[in-house]
Amino acid sequence: MSEHDQSHFLTTAEAAAFLNLHPRILESIRSAHVDRDGSPYLTGAEAAAYLRLKPRTLDNMRGNGIGPIYSKHGGRICYSFVDVVAWSKARRRRSTAEKAP
């Protein structure tokens, strides 16, 4: 198995292919702070693509309580874009010596 096959991260092209989107559309999702329908909520797949994670990795993080805050709308998992960005920003560090939040 190659090193790339073992990674939990998706490239923009891989994430776009997973969501059946053109890579430029995915980049506009990332830059516009909303999903492709104009909603402030992202599906699990969209949130994972935004974070450049595999959807299963995000599922595992949610199950372990270490992922972004989520909501259930009619039984579906939804992530507020604002919460995903806040979660990501909370994990920023200046060096590898800093402890994880």
Backbone as a printed PyTorch tensor [residue, N CA C, xyz], in Angstrom:
tensor([[[  0.8430,  -1.1810,   0.0000],
         [  0.0000,   0.0000,   0.0000],
         [  0.8850,   1.2390,   0.0000]],

        [[  0.5620,   2.1830,  -0.8510],
         [  1.3850,   3.3880,  -0.9330],
         [  1.1300,   4.2850,   0.2650]],

        [[  2.0230,   5.2450,   0.4670],
         [  1.8890,   6.1880,   1.5790],
         [  0.6080,   7.0000,   1.4460]],

        [[  0.2460,   7.3690,   0.2020],
         [ -0.9660,   8.1630,  -0.0220],
         [ -2.2170,   7.3750,   0.3410]],

        [[ -2.2340,   6.0520,   0.0780],
         [ -3.3990,   5.2220,   0.3860],
         [ -3.6720,   5.1560,   1.8790]],

        [[ -2.6660,   5.3450,   2.7030],
         [ -2.8130,   5.2560,   4.1420],
         [ -3.2020,   6.5860,   4.7750]],

        [[ -3.1830,   7.6590,   4.0320],
         [ -3.4610,   8.9850,   4.5580],
         [ -4.9430,   9.1630,   4.8540]],

        [[ -5.2490,   9.9410,   5.8900],
         [ -6.6220,  10.2690,   6.2320],
         [ -7.0710,  11.5510,   5.5400]],

        [[ -6.1990,  12.1640,   4.7600],
         [ -6.4810,  13.4420,   4.1410],
         [ -6.7470,  13.2720,   2.6510]],

        [[ -7.6430,  14.0930,   2.1240],
         [ -7.9520,  14.0930,   0.7040],
         [ -7.3830,  15.3420,   0.0590]],

        [[ -6.9090,  15.2010,  -1.1490],
         [ -6.5230,  16.3760,  -1.9130],
         [ -7.7980,  17.0610,  -2.3900]],

        [[ -7.6810,  18.2800,  -2.8810],
         [ -8.8530,  18.9840,  -3.4090],
         [ -9.4870,  18.1870,  -4.5380]],

        [[ -8.6760,  17.6380,  -5.4150],
         [ -9.2000,  16.8630,  -6.5400],
         [ -9.9340,  15.6110,  -6.0530]],

        [[ -9.3600,  14.9140,  -5.0540],
         [-10.0190,  13.7200,  -4.5120],
         [-11.3320,  14.0700,  -3.8250]],

        [[-11.3320,  15.1500,  -3.0490],
         [-12.5530,  15.5750,  -2.3660],
         [-13.6190,  15.9680,  -3.3750]],

        [[-13.2270,  16.6770,  -4.4170],
         [-14.1730,  17.0760,  -5.4570],
         [-14.7300,  15.8580,  -6.1750]],

        [[-13.8740,  14.8910,  -6.4540],
         [-14.3350,  13.6660,  -7.1120],
         [-15.3070,  12.9100,  -6.2100]],

        [[-15.0220,  12.8610,  -4.9210],
         [-15.9010,  12.1800,  -3.9810],
         [-17.2780,  12.8320,  -3.9600]],

        [[-17.3140,  14.1550,  -3.9840],
         [-18.5770,  14.8900,  -3.9500],
         [-19.1840,  15.0770,  -5.3360]],

        [[-18.5060,  14.5370,  -6.3540],
         [-18.9600,  14.6730,  -7.7310],
         [-19.0360,  16.1410,  -8.1340]],

        [[-18.0070,  16.9010,  -7.7650],
         [-17.9300,  18.3240,  -8.0620],
         [-16.6640,  18.6190,  -8.8590]],

        [[-16.6830,  19.7030,  -9.5560],
         [-15.4770,  20.2020, -10.2000],
         [-14.6110,  20.8090,  -9.0920]],

        [[-13.2960,  20.6160,  -9.1190],
         [-12.4350,  21.1760,  -8.0550],
         [-12.6440,  22.6680,  -7.8080]],

        [[-12.9520,  23.4540,  -8.8460],
         [-13.1800,  24.8810,  -8.6420],
         [-14.4320,  25.1400,  -7.8140]],

        [[-15.4480,  24.2910,  -7.9690],
         [-16.6620,  24.4350,  -7.1610],
         [-16.3450,  24.1690,  -5.7000]],

        [[-15.5400,  23.1360,  -5.4450],
         [-15.1460,  22.8350,  -4.0670],
         [-14.3740,  23.9970,  -3.4680]],

        [[-13.4850,  24.6020,  -4.2300],
         [-12.7380,  25.7530,  -3.7260],
         [-13.6770,  26.9160,  -3.4290]],

        [[-14.7170,  27.0910,  -4.2350],
         [-15.6650,  28.1740,  -3.9600],
         [-16.4620,  27.8770,  -2.7000]],

        [[-16.7470,  26.6060,  -2.4380],
         [-17.4090,  26.2310,  -1.1840],
         [-16.5090,  26.6420,  -0.0210]],

        [[-15.2280,  26.3280,  -0.1350],
         [-14.2890,  26.6630,   0.9350],
         [-14.1560,  28.1650,   1.1220]],

        [[-14.1760,  28.9080,   0.0370],
         [-13.9560,  30.3460,   0.1590],
         [-15.2330,  31.1180,   0.4550]],

        [[-16.3930,  30.5870,   0.0780],
         [-17.6530,  31.3100,   0.2700],
         [-18.2870,  31.0360,   1.6320]],

        [[-17.7590,  30.0810,   2.3700],
         [-18.2590,  29.7740,   3.7110],
         [-19.6710,  29.2000,   3.7140]],

        [[-20.1440,  28.6880,   2.6040],
         [-21.4460,  28.0240,   2.5400],
         [-21.3250,  26.8360,   1.6060]],

        [[-22.2940,  25.9240,   1.6840],
         [-22.2490,  24.8030,   0.7640],
         [-22.7840,  25.2210,  -0.5950]],

        [[-22.8250,  24.3010,  -1.5410],
         [-23.1710,  24.6540,  -2.9210],
         [-24.6130,  25.0930,  -3.0870]],

        [[-25.4820,  24.8780,  -2.0860],
         [-26.8770,  25.3110,  -2.1580],
         [-27.1050,  26.6410,  -1.4530]],

        [[-26.0680,  27.2450,  -0.9040],
         [-26.2060,  28.5110,  -0.2000],
         [-26.5560,  28.3400,   1.2620]],

        [[-26.6140,  27.1130,   1.7560],
         [-26.9460,  26.8480,   3.1510],
         [-25.7100,  27.0150,   4.0290]],

        [[-25.8860,  27.5010,   5.2730],
         [-24.7460,  27.5880,   6.1860],
         [-24.3990,  26.2200,   6.7860]],

        [[-25.1380,  25.1690,   6.4070],
         [-24.8900,  23.8290,   6.9260],
         [-24.2220,  22.9660,   5.8760]],

        [[-23.3080,  22.1280,   6.3360],
         [-22.5960,  21.2030,   5.4730],
         [-22.9920,  19.7820,   5.8330]],

        [[-23.0670,  18.9190,   4.8490],
         [-23.2430,  17.5010,   5.1180],
         [-21.9280,  16.9720,   5.6740]],

        [[-21.9370,  15.7580,   6.1670],
         [-20.6990,  15.1590,   6.6590],
         [-19.6430,  15.0850,   5.5670]],

        [[-20.0600,  14.7150,   4.3550],
         [-19.1130,  14.6150,   3.2450],
         [-18.5560,  15.9850,   2.8790]],

        [[-19.4000,  17.0110,   2.8870],
         [-18.9380,  18.3620,   2.5630],
         [-18.0030,  18.8970,   3.6410]],

        [[-18.3460,  18.6430,   4.9140],
         [-17.4760,  19.0920,   6.0100],
         [-16.1250,  18.3890,   5.9340]],

        [[-16.1500,  17.0880,   5.6540],
         [-14.9040,  16.3350,   5.5300],
         [-14.0710,  16.8730,   4.3640]],

        [[-14.7220,  17.1520,   3.2440],
         [-14.0060,  17.6800,   2.0860],
         [-13.4140,  19.0510,   2.3960]],

        [[-14.1760,  19.8870,   3.0870],
         [-13.6770,  21.2120,   3.4580],
         [-12.4230,  21.0830,   4.3140]],

        [[-12.4380,  20.1430,   5.2630],
         [-11.3070,  19.9410,   6.1670],
         [-10.2040,  19.0860,   5.5460]],

        [[-10.4650,  18.6110,   4.3240],
         [ -9.5460,  17.7200,   3.6160],
         [ -9.2920,  16.4430,   4.3930]],

        [[-10.3550,  15.9130,   4.9860],
         [-10.3430,  14.6270,   5.6750],
         [-11.1940,  13.6540,   4.8870]],

        [[-10.9750,  12.3950,   5.1090],
         [-11.8760,  11.3990,   4.5430],
         [-13.1440,  11.3880,   5.3920]],

        [[-14.3020,  11.1700,   4.7790],
         [-15.5580,  11.1680,   5.5480],
         [-15.5460,  10.1880,   6.7200]],

        [[-14.9310,   9.0430,   6.5430],
         [-14.8800,   8.0540,   7.6240],
         [-14.0510,   8.5850,   8.8050]],

        [[-13.0070,   9.3390,   8.5190],
         [-12.2010,   9.9420,   9.5860],
         [-13.0540,  10.9110,  10.3970]],

        [[-13.8400,  11.7390,   9.7070],
         [-14.7270,  12.6810,  10.4010],
         [-15.7800,  11.9190,  11.2110]],

        [[-16.3060,  10.8270,  10.6670],
         [-17.2590,   9.9870,  11.4090],
         [-16.6280,   9.4620,  12.6950]],

        [[-15.4020,   8.9700,  12.5890],
         [-14.7030,   8.4460,  13.7730],
         [-14.4550,   9.5510,  14.7920]],

        [[-14.0860,  10.7300,  14.3250],
         [-13.8410,  11.8530,  15.2310],
         [-15.1320,  12.2340,  15.9530]],

        [[-16.2540,  12.2290,  15.2290],
         [-17.5410,  12.5490,  15.8400],
         [-17.8840,  11.5020,  16.9050]],

        [[-17.6770,  10.2300,  16.5770],
         [-17.9600,   9.1510,  17.5260],
         [-17.1060,   9.2210,  18.7780]],

        [[-15.8790,   9.7000,  18.6360],
         [-14.9530,   9.8190,  19.7690],
         [-15.0720,  11.1590,  20.4820]],

        [[-15.9380,  12.0360,  19.9690],
         [-16.1420,  13.3330,  20.6170],
         [-15.0110,  14.3190,  20.4110]],

        [[-14.2180,  14.1390,  19.3610],
         [-13.0910,  15.0420,  19.1360],
         [-13.2320,  15.8570,  17.8500]],

        [[-14.3290,  15.6930,  17.1440],
         [-14.5470,  16.4230,  15.8980],
         [-15.3270,  17.7050,  16.1350]],

        [[-15.6910,  18.3780,  15.0450],
         [-16.4800,  19.6100,  15.1600],
         [-17.8630,  19.3250,  15.7460]],

        [[-18.4580,  20.3300,  16.3480],
         [-19.8240,  20.2250,  16.8690],
         [-20.7580,  19.9750,  15.6890]],

        [[-21.7450,  19.1220,  15.8940],
         [-22.6810,  18.8040,  14.8220],
         [-24.1040,  18.8600,  15.3290]],

        [[-25.0440,  18.8450,  14.3940],
         [-26.4750,  18.8050,  14.7100],
         [-27.0920,  17.6530,  13.9430]],

        [[-28.2420,  17.2150,  14.4100],
         [-29.0040,  16.2300,  13.6620],
         [-30.2920,  16.9000,  13.2190]],

        [[-30.4930,  16.9450,  11.9230],
         [-31.7000,  17.5270,  11.3450],
         [-32.4640,  16.3890,  10.6820]],

        [[-33.5750,  15.9970,  11.2860],
         [-34.3490,  14.9010,  10.7180],
         [-33.5590,  13.6070,  10.6230]],

        [[-32.6750,  13.3730,  11.5670],
         [-31.8720,  12.1560,  11.5650],
         [-30.5860,  12.2720,  10.7520]],

        [[-30.3910,  13.3870,  10.0690],
         [-29.1740,  13.5820,   9.2770],
         [-28.1710,  14.4270,  10.0440]],

        [[-26.9140,  14.0750,   9.8920],
         [-25.8290,  14.8200,  10.5300],
         [-25.5460,  16.0700,   9.7020]],

        [[-25.5300,  17.2230,  10.3640],
         [-25.2140,  18.4990,   9.7050],
         [-24.1720,  19.2240,  10.5390]],

        [[-23.2970,  19.9010,   9.8470],
         [-22.2780,  20.7130,  10.4970],
         [-22.4960,  22.1580,  10.0960]],

        [[-22.5330,  23.0430,  11.0720],
         [-22.5730,  24.4730,  10.7730],
         [-21.1940,  24.8610,  10.2640]],

        [[-21.1650,  25.5940,   9.1680],
         [-19.8830,  25.9940,   8.6140],
         [-19.0700,  26.7720,   9.6440]],

        [[-19.7370,  27.6290,  10.3940],
         [-19.0660,  28.4420,  11.4130],
         [-18.4200,  27.5410,  12.4630]],

        [[-19.1140,  26.4730,  12.8730],
         [-18.5610,  25.5470,  13.8640],
         [-17.3600,  24.7840,  13.3190]],

        [[-17.4200,  24.4010,  12.0510],
         [-16.2990,  23.6810,  11.4410],
         [-15.0660,  24.5750,  11.3990]],

        [[-15.2570,  25.8260,  11.0040],
         [-14.1280,  26.7700,  10.9480],
         [-13.5920,  27.0370,  12.3520]],

        [[-14.4860,  27.2310,  13.3300],
         [-14.0500,  27.4850,  14.7120],
         [-13.2710,  26.2960,  15.2620]],

        [[-13.7530,  25.0870,  14.9790],
         [-13.0670,  23.8750,  15.4340],
         [-11.6670,  23.8060,  14.8250]],

        [[-11.5740,  24.1040,  13.5400],
         [-10.2880,  24.0680,  12.8620],
         [ -9.3350,  25.1170,  13.4310]],

        [[ -9.8340,  26.3250,  13.6300],
         [ -8.9790,  27.3990,  14.1620],
         [ -8.5120,  27.1040,  15.5720]],

        [[ -9.3180,  26.3930,  16.3530],
         [ -8.9370,  26.0500,  17.7280],
         [ -7.7670,  25.0710,  17.7680]],

        [[ -7.4740,  24.4260,  16.6590],
         [ -6.3940,  23.4520,  16.6010],
         [ -5.0990,  24.0180,  16.0380]],

        [[ -5.0540,  25.3110,  15.8020],
         [ -3.8340,  25.9290,  15.2800],
         [ -2.7740,  25.9720,  16.3720]],

        [[ -1.5330,  25.8020,  15.9370],
         [ -0.4010,  25.8400,  16.8630],
         [  0.7680,  26.5370,  16.1900]],

        [[  1.6760,  27.0380,  17.0060],
         [  2.8790,  27.6840,  16.4780],
         [  4.0440,  26.7060,  16.3750]],

        [[  4.0300,  25.6400,  17.1620],
         [  5.1150,  24.6690,  17.0920],
         [  4.5850,  23.2890,  17.4470]],

        [[  5.3710,  22.2780,  17.1550],
         [  4.9830,  20.9180,  17.4830],
         [  5.0940,  20.6520,  18.9850]],

        [[  5.7530,  21.5460,  19.7050],
         [  5.9050,  21.3840,  21.1490],
         [  4.6370,  21.7380,  21.9230]],

        [[  3.7450,  22.4980,  21.2850],
         [  2.4990,  22.8760,  21.9660],
         [  1.5910,  21.6760,  22.1500]],

        [[  0.9120,  21.6400,  23.2830],
         [ -0.0310,  20.5530,  23.5570],
         [ -1.3000,  20.7360,  22.7510]],

        [[ -1.9370,  19.6260,  22.4210],
         [ -3.2110,  19.6630,  21.6940],
         [ -4.2970,  20.1970,  22.6070]],

        [[ -5.2690,  20.9260,  22.0340],
         [ -6.3640,  21.4810,  22.8760],
         [ -7.2340,  20.3750,  23.4410]]])
